[in-house]
């Protein structure tokens, strides 16, 4: 390590005095103007992690669904996964180190993790379309270079595309080619082959309206469109040509406000979807004949996907174990439908895709989705091999199903939840099953629900257990929630400190929207009183 150079360059990316940041569920996230030093330091850290794992590490500059003025950074581990927990701690430590302590912290991390500093390092970098992203990714590159790492800057990419690149590079090209072309070709080939098998594909030209949140998804989908246009035509809205990123549009807006994005005209029964700002989330929706808005969230996406996979397995005659992984935010109706009607085992983990991803890896086929639309399906290597063999050996009907499954495996981004990949999987399934968006929606009816935020002095006073469904501290809070929940039918509520914002999140569901709104408000008041609320008392929800 050239400690002199580190000190010199670090001073050019100085940390604002007193600023303390935490590597949260999705890396570091805050106002873009506070992030220059964090970027530089994450460049340094990526080099150390790369040396330690002897693999390519990814660095993505994005703040996903958050406002345009924000930005963020996260590291991507060798198999496309989120950074290992011990390294999250190093990241926090390094990001908060005072200038004079930088050398010591770097040496500390290297020693603790037994990093061989002589080892080569390779880092790949991607960024979203925020105005601040280009300069910030340059600071990452500065960090990588100072520690002698090699790098490839992919420039503008969706978050899942960067995960894909990392995965490809660390699996010797077996998974795919680590280029944007490679990504387009792999996914589109699988999609076109799949949709060719749809018996009704000739009857109806398939088209879909896509709200791209004025983000990177628009650019990438536009580049990719002609690769899959045989099977699907997409019409892009909020493509970034005028509106602001994530403003009144995008998956997060649609899911949390339960209404359509601005800037998209929707005719009744038209299939529409929204990406978030870095295209790792997707939700679907439509207007019925009476003009009512219907949201199809991550839970219903997981249901469609897992039931289709299950049907294919039955046809092939394979008894592989398939599991669905959700979080506490999953709508109660979805969990009930999956378990009771579809007889698929469902597991609940803490919020944050790394927890879901991890759990999903325990199954032959693990389907995981957050209600907000972030998710994918994972297939174990053994399953992939088995299916490839079946596709060659089995007789007619079974072979067809095995072939479909083979294409589906290729179509899912195994490295991360991916709006583009999920969209193509969903479109293929709908085409193959001849399902309309309403028929898909009718699988089950969501319980009315409400999500709220409460400001408290220190959100760490709330600790939870049982996959965040119960509060352990502060004393009395869970008892208060229990009493409130009892007042309503089919009700459920929980609270947890956000991992990405300085707020406490409140979730409630009940038999009617009015009840869900009341319950959410009452629970918010309990949090405000018992967990040190600040500012204005929570106000009732106005419909
Ligand atoms: P927090 O802020 O911890 O609730 C949010 C989402 C997560 C996940 C992360 C990362 C909800 C309720 N929470 O986390 O699901 O997507 O952001 O982006 O949607
Ligand atoms: Zn995102």
Coordinates of C-alpha atoms and ligand atoms in Angstrom, one line a residue:
X1 CA 0.0 0.0 0.0
X2 CA 1.4 3.4 -0.9
X3 CA 0.3 5.1 2.2
X4 CA 1.7 8.5 1.1
X5 CA -0.4 8.4 -2.0
X6 CA -3.5 7.4 -0.1
X7 CA -3.1 10.3 2.3
X8 CA -2.5 12.7 -0.6
X9 CA -5.5 11.7 -2.6
X10 CA -7.8 11.2 0.3
X11 CA -7.3 14.9 1.1
X12 CA -8.7 15.7 -2.3
X13 CA -11.8 13.8 -1.3
X14 CA -12.1 15.2 2.2
X15 CA -14.8 14.1 4.6
X16 CA -17.2 16.9 5.7
X17 CA -16.6 17.5 9.4
X18 CA -18.8 15.5 11.8
X19 CA -20.6 13.6 9.1
X20 CA -21.4 10.0 10.2
X21 CA -23.0 7.6 7.8
X22 CA -24.0 4.0 8.0
X23 CA -23.7 1.2 5.4
X24 CA -27.4 0.3 5.4
X25 CA -29.6 -2.2 3.6
X26 CA -28.7 -0.8 0.3
X27 CA -25.2 0.7 1.0
X28 CA -24.7 4.3 1.7
X29 CA -27.4 6.7 0.8
X30 CA -27.7 10.5 1.4
X31 CA -27.7 13.8 -0.3
X32 CA -25.2 13.6 -3.2
X33 CA -23.2 16.5 -2.1
X34 CA -22.1 14.6 1.0
X35 CA -20.8 11.6 -0.8
X36 CA -17.6 12.4 -2.5
X37 CA -15.3 11.0 0.2
X38 CA -17.5 7.9 0.6
X39 CA -17.1 7.1 -3.1
X40 CA -13.3 7.5 -2.9
X41 CA -13.2 5.3 0.1
X42 CA -15.5 2.6 -1.3
X43 CA -13.1 2.5 -4.3
X44 CA -10.3 1.7 -1.8
X45 CA -12.5 -0.9 0.0
X46 CA -13.5 -2.6 -3.2
X47 CA -9.8 -3.1 -4.0
X48 CA -9.2 -4.8 -0.6
X49 CA -12.3 -7.0 -1.0
X50 CA -11.2 -7.9 -4.5
X51 CA -7.7 -8.9 -3.3
X52 CA -9.2 -10.9 -0.5
X53 CA -11.7 -12.8 -2.6
X54 CA -9.3 -13.0 -5.6
X55 CA -12.4 -12.0 -7.6
X56 CA -14.0 -9.1 -9.4
X57 CA -16.0 -6.8 -7.1
X58 CA -18.7 -4.4 -8.3
X59 CA -19.4 -0.8 -7.2
X60 CA -22.7 0.7 -8.1
X61 CA -23.4 4.4 -7.8
X62 CA -27.2 4.9 -7.4
X63 CA -29.8 5.9 -4.8
X64 CA -32.5 3.7 -6.5
X65 CA -36.0 5.1 -5.9
X66 CA -34.9 8.0 -3.7
X67 CA -35.1 11.6 -4.9
X68 CA -32.8 12.9 -7.7
X69 CA -30.7 15.0 -5.3
X70 CA -29.7 11.9 -3.4
X71 CA -27.1 9.4 -4.3
X72 CA -25.6 6.3 -2.9
X73 CA -23.1 3.5 -3.4
X74 CA -23.0 -0.2 -2.7
X75 CA -20.5 -2.9 -3.3
X76 CA -21.4 -6.1 -5.1
X77 CA -19.7 -9.3 -4.0
X78 CA -18.3 -12.0 -6.3
X79 CA -21.5 -13.9 -7.1
X80 CA -23.5 -10.7 -7.6
X81 CA -24.5 -10.8 -4.0
X82 CA -24.6 -8.0 -1.5
X83 CA -21.5 -7.3 0.5
X84 CA -20.7 -9.8 3.3
X85 CA -21.8 -8.5 6.8
X86 CA -18.2 -8.1 8.3
X87 CA -17.3 -6.0 5.3
X88 CA -20.4 -3.8 5.8
X89 CA -18.9 -2.9 9.1
X90 CA -15.5 -2.2 7.5
X91 CA -17.3 0.0 5.0
X92 CA -19.0 2.0 7.8
X93 CA -15.7 2.3 9.7
X94 CA -13.8 3.5 6.6
X95 CA -16.5 6.0 5.5
X96 CA -16.5 7.6 9.0
X97 CA -12.7 7.7 9.6
X98 CA -11.2 11.1 10.1
X99 CA -8.5 12.0 7.6
X100 CA -5.6 11.3 9.9
X101 CA -7.0 7.8 10.7
X102 CA -7.4 6.6 7.2
X103 CA -4.1 4.7 7.0
X104 CA -4.7 3.0 10.3
X105 CA -8.2 1.9 9.3
X106 CA -7.1 0.5 6.0
X107 CA -4.3 -1.4 7.6
X108 CA -6.7 -2.7 10.3
X109 CA -9.1 -4.0 7.7
X110 CA -6.3 -5.7 5.7
X111 CA -5.0 -7.4 8.8
X112 CA -8.4 -8.5 10.2
X113 CA -9.4 -9.9 6.8
X114 CA -5.9 -11.3 6.0
X115 CA -5.8 -9.4 2.7
X116 CA -2.8 -10.3 0.6
X117 CA -1.8 -6.9 -0.6
X118 CA 0.3 -8.3 -3.4
X119 CA -2.7 -9.9 -5.0
X120 CA -4.2 -8.2 -8.1
X121 CA -7.5 -6.5 -7.8
X122 CA -10.2 -5.8 -10.4
X123 CA -13.3 -3.6 -9.8
X124 CA -16.2 -3.0 -12.2
X125 CA -18.2 0.2 -11.8
X126 CA -21.7 1.2 -12.9
X127 CA -23.8 4.3 -12.4
X128 CA -27.4 5.5 -12.8
X129 CA -28.6 8.7 -14.6
X130 CA -28.5 11.1 -11.6
X131 CA -26.7 14.3 -12.5
X132 CA -24.3 13.7 -9.6
X133 CA -23.5 10.1 -10.6
X134 CA -20.8 10.7 -13.2
X135 CA -18.6 12.7 -10.9
X136 CA -19.1 10.4 -8.0
X137 CA -18.2 7.4 -10.0
X138 CA -15.0 9.2 -11.0
X139 CA -14.2 9.4 -7.2
X140 CA -14.7 5.7 -6.9
X141 CA -12.2 5.2 -9.8
X142 CA -9.7 7.5 -8.0
X143 CA -9.9 5.2 -4.9
X144 CA -9.4 2.1 -7.0
X145 CA -6.5 3.5 -8.8
X146 CA -4.7 4.8 -5.7
X147 CA -4.6 1.3 -4.3
X148 CA -3.3 -0.1 -7.6
X149 CA -6.5 -1.8 -8.6
X150 CA -7.5 -2.4 -12.2
X151 CA -11.0 -1.4 -13.2
X152 CA -13.6 -1.4 -15.9
X153 CA -16.1 1.5 -15.9
X154 CA -19.3 0.3 -17.6
X155 CA -20.7 3.9 -17.3
X156 CA -24.5 3.9 -17.3
X157 CA -26.0 0.6 -16.2
X158 CA -29.1 -0.6 -14.2
X159 CA -28.1 -2.0 -10.8
X160 CA -29.0 -5.5 -11.8
X161 CA -26.9 -5.2 -15.0
X162 CA -23.9 -4.4 -12.8
X163 CA -24.7 -7.5 -10.7
X164 CA -24.9 -9.5 -13.9
X165 CA -21.4 -8.3 -15.0
X166 CA -19.8 -9.2 -11.7
X167 CA -21.4 -12.7 -11.8
X168 CA -20.3 -13.3 -15.4
X169 CA -16.8 -12.3 -14.7
X170 CA -16.4 -14.5 -11.7
X171 CA -17.9 -17.6 -13.3
X172 CA -15.5 -17.8 -16.2
X173 CA -18.1 -16.8 -18.8
X174 CA -20.3 -19.8 -18.0
X175 CA -23.2 -17.6 -16.9
X176 CA -23.0 -15.2 -19.8
X177 CA -20.8 -12.6 -21.5
X178 CA -19.9 -9.7 -19.3
X179 CA -21.0 -7.0 -21.8
X180 CA -24.2 -5.1 -22.2
X181 CA -24.6 -7.0 -25.5
X182 CA -24.1 -10.2 -23.7
X183 CA -26.9 -9.3 -21.3
X184 CA -29.3 -8.3 -24.0
X185 CA -28.6 -11.4 -26.0
X186 CA -28.9 -13.8 -23.2
X187 CA -32.2 -12.5 -21.9
X188 CA -33.8 -11.8 -25.3
X189 CA -32.9 -15.2 -26.8
X190 CA -34.5 -17.0 -23.8
X191 CA -37.5 -14.7 -24.1
X192 CA -38.0 -15.1 -27.8
X193 CA -37.7 -18.9 -27.6
X194 CA -40.2 -19.0 -24.8
X195 CA -42.8 -16.9 -26.3
X196 CA -42.6 -18.8 -29.6
X197 CA -44.2 -21.7 -27.8
X198 CA -47.2 -19.7 -26.8
X199 CA -50.1 -21.1 -28.7
X200 CA -52.0 -17.9 -28.6
X201 CA -49.1 -15.6 -29.6
X202 CA -50.3 -15.3 -33.2
X203 CA -53.8 -14.1 -32.2
X204 CA -52.8 -11.1 -30.2
X205 CA -49.9 -8.7 -30.7
X206 CA -48.5 -8.3 -27.2
X207 CA -47.8 -4.8 -26.0
X208 CA -46.9 -3.3 -22.6
X209 CA -46.7 0.3 -21.3
X210 CA -43.6 0.9 -19.2
X211 CA -43.1 3.8 -16.8
X212 CA -39.3 4.1 -16.5
X213 CA -39.3 6.5 -13.5
X214 CA -37.2 8.9 -15.7
X215 CA -34.3 6.7 -15.0
X216 CA -31.7 4.3 -16.4
X217 CA -34.4 1.7 -17.2
X218 CA -35.6 3.9 -20.1
X219 CA -32.1 4.0 -21.7
X220 CA -31.5 0.3 -21.3
X221 CA -34.9 -0.8 -22.4
X222 CA -34.7 1.3 -25.5
X223 CA -31.3 -0.2 -26.4
X224 CA -32.7 -3.7 -25.8
X225 CA -36.1 -3.4 -27.3
X226 CA -35.2 -4.5 -30.8
X227 CA -33.7 -7.7 -29.5
X228 CA -37.0 -9.0 -28.2
X229 CA -39.5 -7.1 -30.4
X230 CA -40.6 -10.4 -32.0
X231 CA -42.3 -11.3 -28.7
X232 CA -43.3 -8.0 -27.2
X233 CA -43.7 -4.4 -28.0
X234 CA -43.0 -1.9 -25.2
X235 CA -44.1 1.7 -25.1
X236 CA -41.9 3.8 -22.8
X237 CA -43.2 6.6 -20.5
X238 CA -41.3 8.8 -18.1
X239 CA -38.2 8.1 -20.2
X240 CA -36.2 10.9 -18.7
X241 CA -36.6 13.3 -21.7
X242 CA -38.4 15.8 -19.5
X243 CA -39.5 14.7 -16.0
X244 CA -37.4 14.4 -12.8
X245 CA -36.1 11.1 -11.6
X246 CA -38.6 9.1 -9.4
X247 CA -40.8 12.2 -9.2
X248 CA -44.5 11.3 -9.2
X249 CA -43.6 8.2 -11.1
X250 CA -41.7 4.9 -10.8
X251 CA -42.4 1.7 -8.9
X252 CA -42.0 3.1 -5.4
X253 CA -44.4 6.0 -6.1
X254 CA -47.0 3.6 -7.6
X255 CA -46.7 1.1 -4.8
X256 CA -46.7 3.5 -1.9
X257 CA -49.4 5.8 -3.2
X258 CA -51.4 3.0 -4.8
X259 CA -52.0 5.1 -7.8
X260 CA -50.7 5.4 -11.4
X261 CA -47.7 7.4 -12.3
X262 CA -48.0 10.8 -13.9
X263 CA -47.2 11.1 -17.5
X264 CA -48.8 7.9 -18.6
X265 CA -52.2 7.6 -20.2
X266 CA -53.9 4.4 -19.3
X267 CA -56.9 2.9 -21.1
X268 CA -59.0 0.3 -19.4
X269 CA -57.6 -3.1 -19.1
X270 CA -54.2 -2.1 -20.6
X271 CA -51.2 -3.9 -19.0
X272 CA -48.8 -1.4 -17.5
X273 CA -45.7 -1.6 -15.3
X274 CA -43.3 0.7 -13.5
X275 CA -39.6 0.4 -12.8
X276 CA -37.8 2.2 -10.1
X277 CA -34.9 4.7 -10.7
X278 CA -32.2 2.0 -11.1
X279 CA -34.5 -0.7 -12.6
X280 CA -34.3 -3.3 -9.9
X281 CA -38.0 -3.1 -8.9
X282 CA -41.1 -3.6 -10.9
X283 CA -44.8 -3.5 -10.2
X284 CA -47.7 -4.0 -12.6
X285 CA -51.1 -2.3 -12.7
X286 CA -54.2 -1.6 -14.8
X287 CA -57.5 0.3 -14.8
X288 CA -60.6 -1.8 -14.9
X289 CA -63.7 -0.9 -17.1
X290 CA -65.0 1.3 -14.3
X291 CA -61.7 3.3 -14.1
X292 CA -60.6 1.7 -10.8
X293 CA -56.9 1.3 -10.4
X294 CA -55.5 -2.1 -9.5
X295 CA -52.0 -2.7 -8.3
X296 CA -50.2 -6.0 -8.9
X297 CA -47.2 -5.9 -6.6
X298 CA -44.2 -8.1 -5.8
X299 CA -46.3 -10.6 -3.9
X300 CA -48.6 -11.3 -6.9
X301 CA -45.6 -11.4 -9.2
X302 CA -44.0 -14.1 -6.9
X303 CA -47.4 -16.0 -7.0
X304 CA -47.6 -16.0 -10.8
X305 CA -44.0 -17.1 -11.1
X306 CA -44.0 -19.8 -8.5
X307 CA -47.3 -21.3 -9.7
X308 CA -46.0 -21.5 -13.2
X309 CA -42.7 -23.1 -12.1
X310 CA -44.6 -25.6 -10.1
X311 CA -46.8 -26.5 -13.1
X312 CA -43.8 -27.0 -15.2
X313 CA -42.2 -29.3 -12.6
X314 CA -45.3 -31.4 -12.4
X315 CA -45.3 -31.8 -16.2
X316 CA -41.7 -32.7 -16.3
X317 CA -42.3 -35.1 -13.5
X318 CA -39.6 -33.7 -11.3
X319 CA -40.2 -33.4 -7.6
X320 CA -37.8 -30.5 -6.7
X321 CA -38.3 -28.4 -3.6
X322 CA -39.6 -25.0 -4.4
X323 CA -40.0 -22.2 -1.8
X324 CA -41.2 -18.7 -1.8
X325 CA -39.5 -16.1 0.4
X326 CA -41.2 -12.9 1.5
X327 CA -40.9 -10.2 4.2
X328 CA -43.3 -8.9 6.8
X329 CA -44.6 -6.5 4.2
X330 CA -46.0 -9.3 2.1
X331 CA -49.8 -9.0 1.9
X332 CA -51.5 -11.5 4.2
X333 CA -53.7 -12.7 1.3
X334 CA -50.6 -13.6 -0.8
X335 CA -49.1 -15.7 2.0
X336 CA -52.4 -17.4 2.6
X337 CA -52.9 -18.2 -1.1
X338 CA -49.4 -19.5 -1.6
X339 CA -49.6 -21.8 1.5
X340 CA -53.2 -22.9 1.4
X341 CA -54.2 -22.9 -2.3
X342 CA -50.9 -23.5 -4.0
X343 CA -49.4 -25.6 -1.2
X344 CA -46.0 -23.9 -1.7
X345 CA -44.0 -23.3 1.5
X346 CA -43.5 -19.7 2.4
X347 CA -40.7 -18.2 4.5
X348 CA -40.4 -14.7 6.0
X349 CA -37.1 -12.9 6.4
X350 CA -36.0 -9.5 7.5
X351 CA -36.4 -6.6 5.1
X352 CA -33.6 -6.2 2.5
X353 CA -32.9 -8.4 -0.5
X354 CA -29.8 -9.8 0.9
X355 CA -31.8 -11.7 3.5
X356 CA -34.3 -12.9 1.0
X357 CA -31.6 -13.9 -1.5
X358 CA -29.8 -15.9 1.2
X359 CA -32.9 -17.8 2.2
X360 CA -33.9 -18.5 -1.4
X361 CA -30.5 -20.2 -2.0
X362 CA -31.6 -23.0 0.4
X363 CA -34.1 -24.4 -2.1
X364 CA -33.8 -26.2 -5.5
X365 CA -35.8 -23.3 -6.7
X366 CA -36.2 -20.3 -4.5
X367 CA -38.6 -17.5 -5.6
X368 CA -38.1 -14.3 -3.6
X369 CA -39.9 -11.0 -3.8
X370 CA -40.4 -7.9 -1.6
X371 CA -43.9 -6.5 -1.9
X372 CA -42.3 -3.4 -3.5
X373 CA -41.4 -5.5 -6.5
X374 CA -37.7 -6.3 -5.9
X375 CA -37.0 -10.0 -6.5
X376 CA -36.1 -12.9 -8.7
X377 CA -36.0 -16.7 -8.8
X378 CA -32.8 -18.7 -8.0
X379 CA -32.1 -22.2 -9.4
X380 CA -29.5 -24.4 -7.8
X381 CA -26.7 -25.6 -10.1
X382 CA -28.0 -29.2 -9.7
X383 CA -31.5 -28.2 -10.9
X384 CA -30.0 -26.4 -13.9
X385 CA -28.1 -29.5 -14.9
X386 CA -31.0 -31.8 -14.4
X387 CA -33.3 -29.6 -16.5
X388 CA -30.8 -29.4 -19.3
X389 CA -30.6 -33.2 -19.4
X390 CA -34.3 -33.6 -19.3
X391 CA -34.7 -31.1 -22.2
X392 CA -32.6 -33.5 -24.3
X393 CA -33.9 -36.9 -23.1
X394 CA -37.5 -36.7 -22.3
X395 CA -40.3 -37.5 -24.7
X396 CA -42.4 -34.8 -26.4
X397 CA -44.6 -33.1 -23.9
X398 CA -42.2 -33.4 -21.1
X399 CA -39.4 -32.2 -23.2
X400 CA -41.4 -29.1 -24.1
X401 CA -41.9 -28.3 -20.5
X402 CA -38.2 -28.9 -19.7
X403 CA -37.2 -26.7 -22.6
X404 CA -39.4 -23.9 -21.2
X405 CA -37.9 -24.2 -17.8
X406 CA -34.4 -24.1 -19.3
X407 CA -35.4 -20.8 -21.0
X408 CA -36.9 -19.4 -17.8
X409 CA -33.7 -20.2 -15.9
X410 CA -31.8 -18.2 -18.5
X411 CA -34.3 -15.4 -18.4
X412 CA -34.1 -14.8 -14.7
X413 CA -31.2 -12.7 -13.4
X414 CA -29.7 -15.0 -10.9
X415 CA -27.4 -12.3 -9.5
X416 CA -30.1 -9.9 -8.4
X417 CA -33.7 -8.7 -8.6
X418 CA -34.0 -7.1 -12.1
X419 CA -37.0 -5.2 -13.5
X420 CA -36.1 -5.9 -17.1
X421 CA -35.6 -9.6 -16.5
X422 CA -38.7 -9.9 -14.3
X423 CA -40.8 -8.1 -16.9
X424 CA -39.8 -10.5 -19.6
X425 CA -40.5 -13.5 -17.4
X426 CA -43.9 -12.2 -16.5
X427 CA -44.7 -11.3 -20.1
X428 CA -43.7 -14.8 -21.2
X429 CA -45.7 -16.5 -18.5
X430 CA -48.8 -14.4 -19.3
X431 CA -48.4 -15.3 -23.0
X432 CA -47.8 -19.0 -22.4
X433 CA -50.8 -19.3 -20.1
X434 CA -53.0 -17.0 -22.2
X435 CA -53.7 -14.9 -19.1
X436 CA -55.0 -11.3 -19.2
X437 CA -53.8 -8.9 -16.5
X438 CA -57.2 -9.1 -14.8
X439 CA -57.1 -12.9 -14.7
X440 CA -53.7 -12.7 -13.1
X441 CA -54.9 -10.1 -10.6
X442 CA -57.9 -12.3 -9.7
X443 CA -55.7 -15.0 -8.2
X444 CA -56.5 -13.5 -4.9
X445 CA -57.6 -10.2 -3.4
X446 CA -55.1 -8.1 -1.5
X447 CA -56.0 -7.1 2.0
X448 CA -56.3 -3.3 2.2
X449 CA -53.1 -1.9 3.8
X450 CA -51.3 1.2 4.7
X451 CA -47.7 2.1 5.2
X452 CA -46.7 5.2 7.2
X453 CA -43.5 6.8 8.5
X454 CA -42.9 8.3 12.0
X455 CA -40.0 10.6 12.9
X456 CA -38.3 9.7 16.2
X457 CA -35.2 11.1 17.9
X458 CA -33.3 7.8 17.6
X459 CA -34.9 5.0 15.6
X460 CA -32.5 2.5 17.2
X461 CA -34.7 2.5 20.3
X462 CA -36.9 0.1 18.3
X463 CA -35.6 -3.4 18.1
X464 CA -37.5 -6.3 16.6
X465 CA -37.7 -10.1 16.5
X466 CA -39.5 -12.8 14.5
X467 CA -38.4 -11.4 11.1
X468 CA -39.3 -7.9 12.2
X469 CA -42.9 -8.8 12.9
X470 CA -42.7 -8.1 16.7
X471 CA -41.1 -5.2 18.6
X472 CA -38.9 -6.1 21.5
X473 CA -38.1 -2.6 22.6
X474 CA -39.2 0.0 23.7
X475 CA -41.1 -1.6 26.6
X476 CA -44.8 -1.6 26.1
X477 CA -44.8 -0.9 22.4
X478 CA -45.6 -4.5 21.2
X479 CA -48.4 -4.7 23.9
X480 CA -49.9 -1.5 22.6
X481 CA -49.8 -2.8 19.0
X482 CA -51.4 -6.0 20.0
X483 CA -54.3 -4.2 21.7
X484 CA -54.8 -2.0 18.6
X485 CA -54.7 -4.9 16.2
X486 CA -57.5 -6.6 18.2
X487 CA -59.9 -3.8 17.4
X488 CA -60.0 -4.7 13.7
X489 CA -60.9 -7.7 11.5
X490 CA -58.3 -9.7 9.5
X491 CA -55.8 -7.2 10.9
X492 CA -52.0 -7.2 11.4
X493 CA -49.5 -4.5 12.1
X494 CA -45.8 -4.1 12.8
X495 CA -43.2 -1.4 13.1
X496 CA -39.4 -1.4 12.3
X497 CA -36.7 1.2 12.0
X498 CA -35.9 1.8 8.3
X499 CA -32.5 0.7 7.1
X500 CA -32.4 3.4 4.4
X501 CA -34.1 6.5 5.9
X502 CA -34.1 8.1 9.3
X503 CA -37.7 7.0 10.1
X504 CA -39.7 4.3 11.8
X505 CA -41.9 2.5 9.3
X506 CA -45.4 1.4 10.3
X507 CA -47.4 -1.2 8.4
X508 CA -51.0 -2.2 8.9
X509 CA -53.5 -4.3 7.1
X510 CA -57.2 -5.0 7.8
X511 CA -60.5 -6.0 6.2
X512 CA -61.2 -2.5 4.8
X513 CA -59.1 0.5 3.7
X514 CA -60.6 2.6 6.4
X515 CA -59.7 0.1 9.1
X516 CA -56.1 -0.3 7.7
X517 CA -55.8 3.5 7.7
X518 CA -57.1 3.9 11.2
X519 CA -54.9 1.1 12.5
X520 CA -51.8 2.4 10.9
X521 CA -52.5 5.9 12.3
X522 CA -53.1 4.5 15.9
X523 CA -49.9 2.4 15.7
X524 CA -48.1 5.6 14.5
X525 CA -49.3 7.4 17.6
X526 CA -48.1 4.5 19.8
X527 CA -44.7 4.7 18.2
X528 CA -44.6 8.5 18.6
X529 CA -45.5 8.2 22.3
X530 CA -43.4 5.2 23.3
X531 CA -40.4 5.5 21.0
X532 CA -39.5 9.2 21.3
X533 CA -41.4 10.9 18.5
X534 CA -40.2 14.3 17.3
X535 CA -41.9 17.1 15.4
X536 CA -45.5 17.1 14.6
X537 CA -47.7 14.3 16.0
X538 CA -48.8 11.8 13.3
X539 CA -52.0 13.0 11.6
X540 CA -54.8 10.7 10.5
X541 CA -54.6 9.3 7.0
X542 CA -56.6 11.4 4.6
X543 CA -57.8 9.1 1.8
Ligands
LIG1 P1 -36.2 0.2 4.5 O1 -35.9 1.7 4.3 O2 -35.2 -0.5 5.4 O3 -37.6 0.0 4.8 C1 -36.4 0.0 1.8 C2 -37.5 -1.0 1.4 C3 -36.8 -2.4 1.4 C4 -35.6 -2.4 0.4 C5 -34.7 -1.3 0.8 C6 -33.5 -1.1 -0.2 C7 -39.8 -1.2 2.1 C8 -40.8 -1.2 3.2 N1 -38.5 -1.1 2.4 O4 -35.9 -0.4 3.1 O5 -37.7 -3.4 1.0 O6 -36.0 -2.4 -0.9 O7 -35.4 0.0 0.9 O8 -33.8 -0.4 -1.3 O9 -40.2 -1.2 0.9
LIG2 ZN1 -33.9 0.2 -6.9

